[in-house]
Amino acid sequence: MKCLKRNYYNGQDFWNEKTKYKRIEYPINDEIIKRAEDILSIKFPQSLIDLMKIQNGGEINYRYFILPSGVTGSIHSIEPIHFEKDDISILSSLELLKEVDGLSKELIVLWTDFHCWLVLDYRNRKDNPPILYIEEDFSASSNETTDWEYFKIADTFEEFLKKLFR
């Protein structure tokens, strides 16, 4: 059996510009980023800001990473930063987290399908947060409660980027 070589993100072609799942594109600049940080009471990692200035969210080319257990995890996109009420954005984190039981409101959601979450973890600091992958523990959840498993993927967003592959 042939083992496929992982192609790790190397600073190029992060965003999938050819996606067939186009979302509304929102322009971004330093003023929008600062306003978002003020609303969320956090400081975005500079490496995330740099990516968002290339393209403000969307489908990504490097969607896989290895969980601490050795299992491959994946995400498909990163939410944009914008202030529209009718579309999900990174600023929707609080509303998204209110829809589920047991997740801290100090997490900033980069991506979710509501069973799995990729978040910036601001519970213990307001800048340079670790990256967590959180997934529903179906074996422990019930109709009344949802249990979650937390996996620290990286100490920083920049470190997380180095772990992404396709």
mmCIF file of C-alpha atoms in Angstrom:
data_model
loop_
_atom_site.group_PDB
_atom_site.id
_atom_site.type_symbol
_atom_site.label_atom_id
_atom_site.label_comp_id
_atom_site.label_asym_id
_atom_site.label_seq_id
_atom_site.Cartn_x
_atom_site.Cartn_y
_atom_site.Cartn_z
ATOM 1 C CA MET A 1 0.000 0.000 0.000
ATOM 2 C CA LYS A 2 1.407 3.359 -1.029
ATOM 3 C CA CYS A 3 1.548 6.048 1.647
ATOM 4 C CA LEU A 4 0.584 9.490 0.379
ATOM 5 C CA LYS A 5 3.026 12.277 1.108
ATOM 6 C CA ARG A 6 1.585 15.168 3.074
ATOM 7 C CA ASN A 7 1.908 18.534 1.394
ATOM 8 C CA TYR A 8 2.224 20.994 4.317
ATOM 9 C CA TYR A 9 1.246 24.644 4.111
ATOM 10 C CA ASN A 10 4.343 26.685 3.309
ATOM 11 C CA GLY A 11 2.992 30.225 3.173
ATOM 12 C CA GLN A 12 1.530 29.973 -0.350
ATOM 13 C CA ASP A 13 -1.968 29.321 -1.726
ATOM 14 C CA PHE A 14 -3.778 29.097 1.603
ATOM 15 C CA TRP A 15 -7.176 30.123 0.215
ATOM 16 C CA ASN A 16 -9.062 28.105 -2.400
ATOM 17 C CA GLU A 17 -9.852 30.776 -4.967
ATOM 18 C CA LYS A 18 -11.500 28.271 -7.321
ATOM 19 C CA THR A 19 -14.166 27.070 -4.918
ATOM 20 C CA LYS A 20 -17.635 26.475 -6.251
ATOM 21 C CA TYR A 21 -19.078 27.474 -2.860
ATOM 22 C CA LYS A 22 -18.734 31.235 -3.098
ATOM 23 C CA ARG A 23 -19.827 33.335 -0.158
ATOM 24 C CA ILE A 24 -20.383 37.030 0.003
ATOM 25 C CA GLU A 25 -16.979 38.644 -0.114
ATOM 26 C CA TYR A 26 -16.372 41.336 2.454
ATOM 27 C CA PRO A 27 -13.451 43.738 2.155
ATOM 28 C CA ILE A 28 -11.184 43.974 5.169
ATOM 29 C CA ASN A 29 -8.753 46.573 6.435
ATOM 30 C CA ASP A 30 -7.029 47.603 9.666
ATOM 31 C CA GLU A 31 -10.069 49.614 10.809
ATOM 32 C CA ILE A 32 -12.401 46.599 10.450
ATOM 33 C CA ILE A 33 -9.920 44.336 12.240
ATOM 34 C CA LYS A 34 -9.534 46.829 15.116
ATOM 35 C CA ARG A 35 -13.311 47.224 15.409
ATOM 36 C CA ALA A 36 -13.752 43.433 15.526
ATOM 37 C CA GLU A 37 -11.025 43.097 18.176
ATOM 38 C CA ASP A 38 -12.704 45.807 20.278
ATOM 39 C CA ILE A 39 -16.113 44.103 20.025
ATOM 40 C CA LEU A 40 -14.637 40.716 20.975
ATOM 41 C CA SER A 41 -12.202 42.193 23.569
ATOM 42 C CA ILE A 42 -9.316 40.230 22.081
ATOM 43 C CA LYS A 43 -6.296 40.677 19.821
ATOM 44 C CA PHE A 44 -6.238 38.541 16.664
ATOM 45 C CA PRO A 45 -2.965 36.722 15.929
ATOM 46 C CA GLN A 46 -0.949 38.642 13.323
ATOM 47 C CA SER A 47 -0.646 35.540 11.128
ATOM 48 C CA LEU A 48 -4.470 35.314 11.003
ATOM 49 C CA ILE A 49 -4.720 39.018 10.163
ATOM 50 C CA ASP A 50 -2.186 38.576 7.367
ATOM 51 C CA LEU A 51 -4.245 35.732 5.843
ATOM 52 C CA MET A 52 -7.505 37.652 6.181
ATOM 53 C CA LYS A 53 -5.972 40.601 4.340
ATOM 54 C CA ILE A 54 -5.255 38.282 1.395
ATOM 55 C CA GLN A 55 -8.814 36.954 1.457
ATOM 56 C CA ASN A 56 -11.348 37.620 4.182
ATOM 57 C CA GLY A 57 -12.294 34.056 5.023
ATOM 58 C CA GLY A 58 -13.494 31.231 2.831
ATOM 59 C CA GLU A 59 -12.565 27.740 1.747
ATOM 60 C CA ILE A 60 -8.963 26.711 2.383
ATOM 61 C CA ASN A 61 -6.575 24.494 0.428
ATOM 62 C CA TYR A 62 -4.800 23.024 3.477
ATOM 63 C CA ARG A 63 -7.608 21.523 5.511
ATOM 64 C CA TYR A 64 -6.040 18.589 7.368
ATOM 65 C CA PHE A 65 -4.080 18.363 10.625
ATOM 66 C CA ILE A 66 -3.149 15.611 13.054
ATOM 67 C CA LEU A 67 -4.922 15.437 16.404
ATOM 68 C CA PRO A 68 -2.869 14.474 19.498
ATOM 69 C CA SER A 69 -4.306 10.931 19.204
ATOM 70 C CA GLY A 70 -2.747 10.589 15.741
ATOM 71 C CA VAL A 71 -6.120 10.773 13.974
ATOM 72 C CA THR A 72 -6.465 13.229 11.093
ATOM 73 C CA GLY A 73 -8.811 16.145 11.714
ATOM 74 C CA SER A 74 -10.079 18.575 9.116
ATOM 75 C CA ILE A 75 -11.777 21.888 8.562
ATOM 76 C CA HIS A 76 -13.030 23.240 5.268
ATOM 77 C CA SER A 77 -12.988 26.979 5.701
ATOM 78 C CA ILE A 78 -12.359 29.898 8.015
ATOM 79 C CA GLU A 79 -15.148 32.366 8.716
ATOM 80 C CA PRO A 80 -14.663 35.967 7.536
ATOM 81 C CA ILE A 81 -14.574 39.077 9.711
ATOM 82 C CA HIS A 82 -17.578 41.297 9.027
ATOM 83 C CA PHE A 83 -20.512 42.936 10.753
ATOM 84 C CA GLU A 84 -23.459 41.765 8.631
ATOM 85 C CA LYS A 85 -26.256 40.272 10.738
ATOM 86 C CA ASP A 86 -27.479 37.853 8.057
ATOM 87 C CA ASP A 87 -24.226 35.921 7.532
ATOM 88 C CA ILE A 88 -21.954 33.969 9.873
ATOM 89 C CA SER A 89 -18.632 35.587 10.687
ATOM 90 C CA ILE A 90 -15.947 35.341 13.337
ATOM 91 C CA LEU A 91 -18.004 37.975 15.162
ATOM 92 C CA SER A 92 -20.864 35.443 15.335
ATOM 93 C CA SER A 93 -18.864 33.381 17.838
ATOM 94 C CA LEU A 94 -20.956 34.316 20.863
ATOM 95 C CA GLU A 95 -24.235 33.594 19.070
ATOM 96 C CA LEU A 96 -22.898 30.279 17.735
ATOM 97 C CA LEU A 97 -21.654 29.227 21.169
ATOM 98 C CA LYS A 98 -25.019 30.108 22.757
ATOM 99 C CA GLU A 99 -26.631 27.489 20.502
ATOM 100 C CA VAL A 100 -24.711 24.643 22.157
ATOM 101 C CA ASP A 101 -24.285 23.529 25.758
ATOM 102 C CA GLY A 102 -20.991 23.448 27.565
ATOM 103 C CA LEU A 103 -18.641 25.575 25.439
ATOM 104 C CA SER A 104 -16.965 28.674 26.880
ATOM 105 C CA LYS A 105 -18.019 32.067 25.556
ATOM 106 C CA GLU A 106 -14.317 33.033 25.562
ATOM 107 C CA LEU A 107 -13.661 30.942 22.464
ATOM 108 C CA ILE A 108 -13.536 32.607 19.056
ATOM 109 C CA VAL A 109 -14.920 30.315 16.362
ATOM 110 C CA LEU A 110 -12.892 30.022 13.174
ATOM 111 C CA TRP A 111 -14.954 27.111 11.805
ATOM 112 C CA THR A 112 -17.745 24.817 12.973
ATOM 113 C CA ASP A 113 -20.278 22.279 11.799
ATOM 114 C CA PHE A 114 -21.802 22.330 15.342
ATOM 115 C CA HIS A 115 -20.352 18.872 16.152
ATOM 116 C CA CYS A 116 -16.735 19.955 15.668
ATOM 117 C CA TRP A 117 -15.210 23.360 16.295
ATOM 118 C CA LEU A 118 -11.885 25.029 15.483
ATOM 119 C CA VAL A 119 -11.387 27.903 17.906
ATOM 120 C CA LEU A 120 -8.979 30.482 19.206
ATOM 121 C CA ASP A 121 -8.900 29.849 22.977
ATOM 122 C CA TYR A 122 -8.992 33.186 24.810
ATOM 123 C CA ARG A 123 -10.014 31.728 28.184
ATOM 124 C CA ASN A 124 -6.618 32.386 29.778
ATOM 125 C CA ARG A 125 -5.203 35.221 27.664
ATOM 126 C CA LYS A 126 -6.327 38.057 25.419
ATOM 127 C CA ASP A 127 -3.639 37.732 22.749
ATOM 128 C CA ASN A 128 -1.704 34.984 20.959
ATOM 129 C CA PRO A 129 -4.180 32.230 21.953
ATOM 130 C CA PRO A 130 -3.739 28.493 21.485
ATOM 131 C CA ILE A 131 -5.778 26.710 18.807
ATOM 132 C CA LEU A 132 -8.248 24.062 19.944
ATOM 133 C CA TYR A 133 -10.220 21.484 18.027
ATOM 134 C CA ILE A 134 -13.341 20.563 19.963
ATOM 135 C CA GLU A 135 -15.604 17.692 19.014
ATOM 136 C CA GLU A 136 -18.785 16.316 20.437
ATOM 137 C CA ASP A 137 -18.280 13.185 22.507
ATOM 138 C CA PHE A 138 -21.249 11.200 21.208
ATOM 139 C CA SER A 139 -20.599 8.336 23.641
ATOM 140 C CA ALA A 140 -21.022 10.645 26.664
ATOM 141 C CA SER A 141 -23.686 13.015 25.308
ATOM 142 C CA SER A 142 -27.384 12.517 25.943
ATOM 143 C CA ASN A 143 -30.621 14.191 24.908
ATOM 144 C CA GLU A 144 -30.237 16.574 27.859
ATOM 145 C CA THR A 145 -26.502 17.295 27.758
ATOM 146 C CA THR A 146 -23.653 17.537 25.297
ATOM 147 C CA ASP A 147 -20.143 16.520 26.324
ATOM 148 C CA TRP A 148 -17.117 17.834 24.456
ATOM 149 C CA GLU A 149 -13.586 16.600 23.882
ATOM 150 C CA TYR A 150 -10.917 19.317 23.694
ATOM 151 C CA PHE A 151 -7.743 18.851 21.655
ATOM 152 C CA LYS A 152 -5.014 21.464 21.710
ATOM 153 C CA ILE A 153 -3.699 21.563 18.158
ATOM 154 C CA ALA A 154 -1.103 24.314 18.562
ATOM 155 C CA ASP A 155 0.144 26.891 21.067
ATOM 156 C CA THR A 156 -0.313 29.688 18.504
ATOM 157 C CA PHE A 157 -2.117 30.288 15.215
ATOM 158 C CA GLU A 158 1.235 30.541 13.437
ATOM 159 C CA GLU A 159 2.202 27.097 14.773
ATOM 160 C CA PHE A 160 -1.213 25.778 13.683
ATOM 161 C CA LEU A 161 -0.597 26.948 10.115
ATOM 162 C CA LYS A 162 2.613 24.884 9.997
ATOM 163 C CA LYS A 163 0.603 21.771 10.923
ATOM 164 C CA LEU A 164 -1.938 22.104 8.090
ATOM 165 C CA PHE A 165 -1.561 19.861 5.059
ATOM 166 C CA ARG A 166 -3.377 18.589 2.001
#
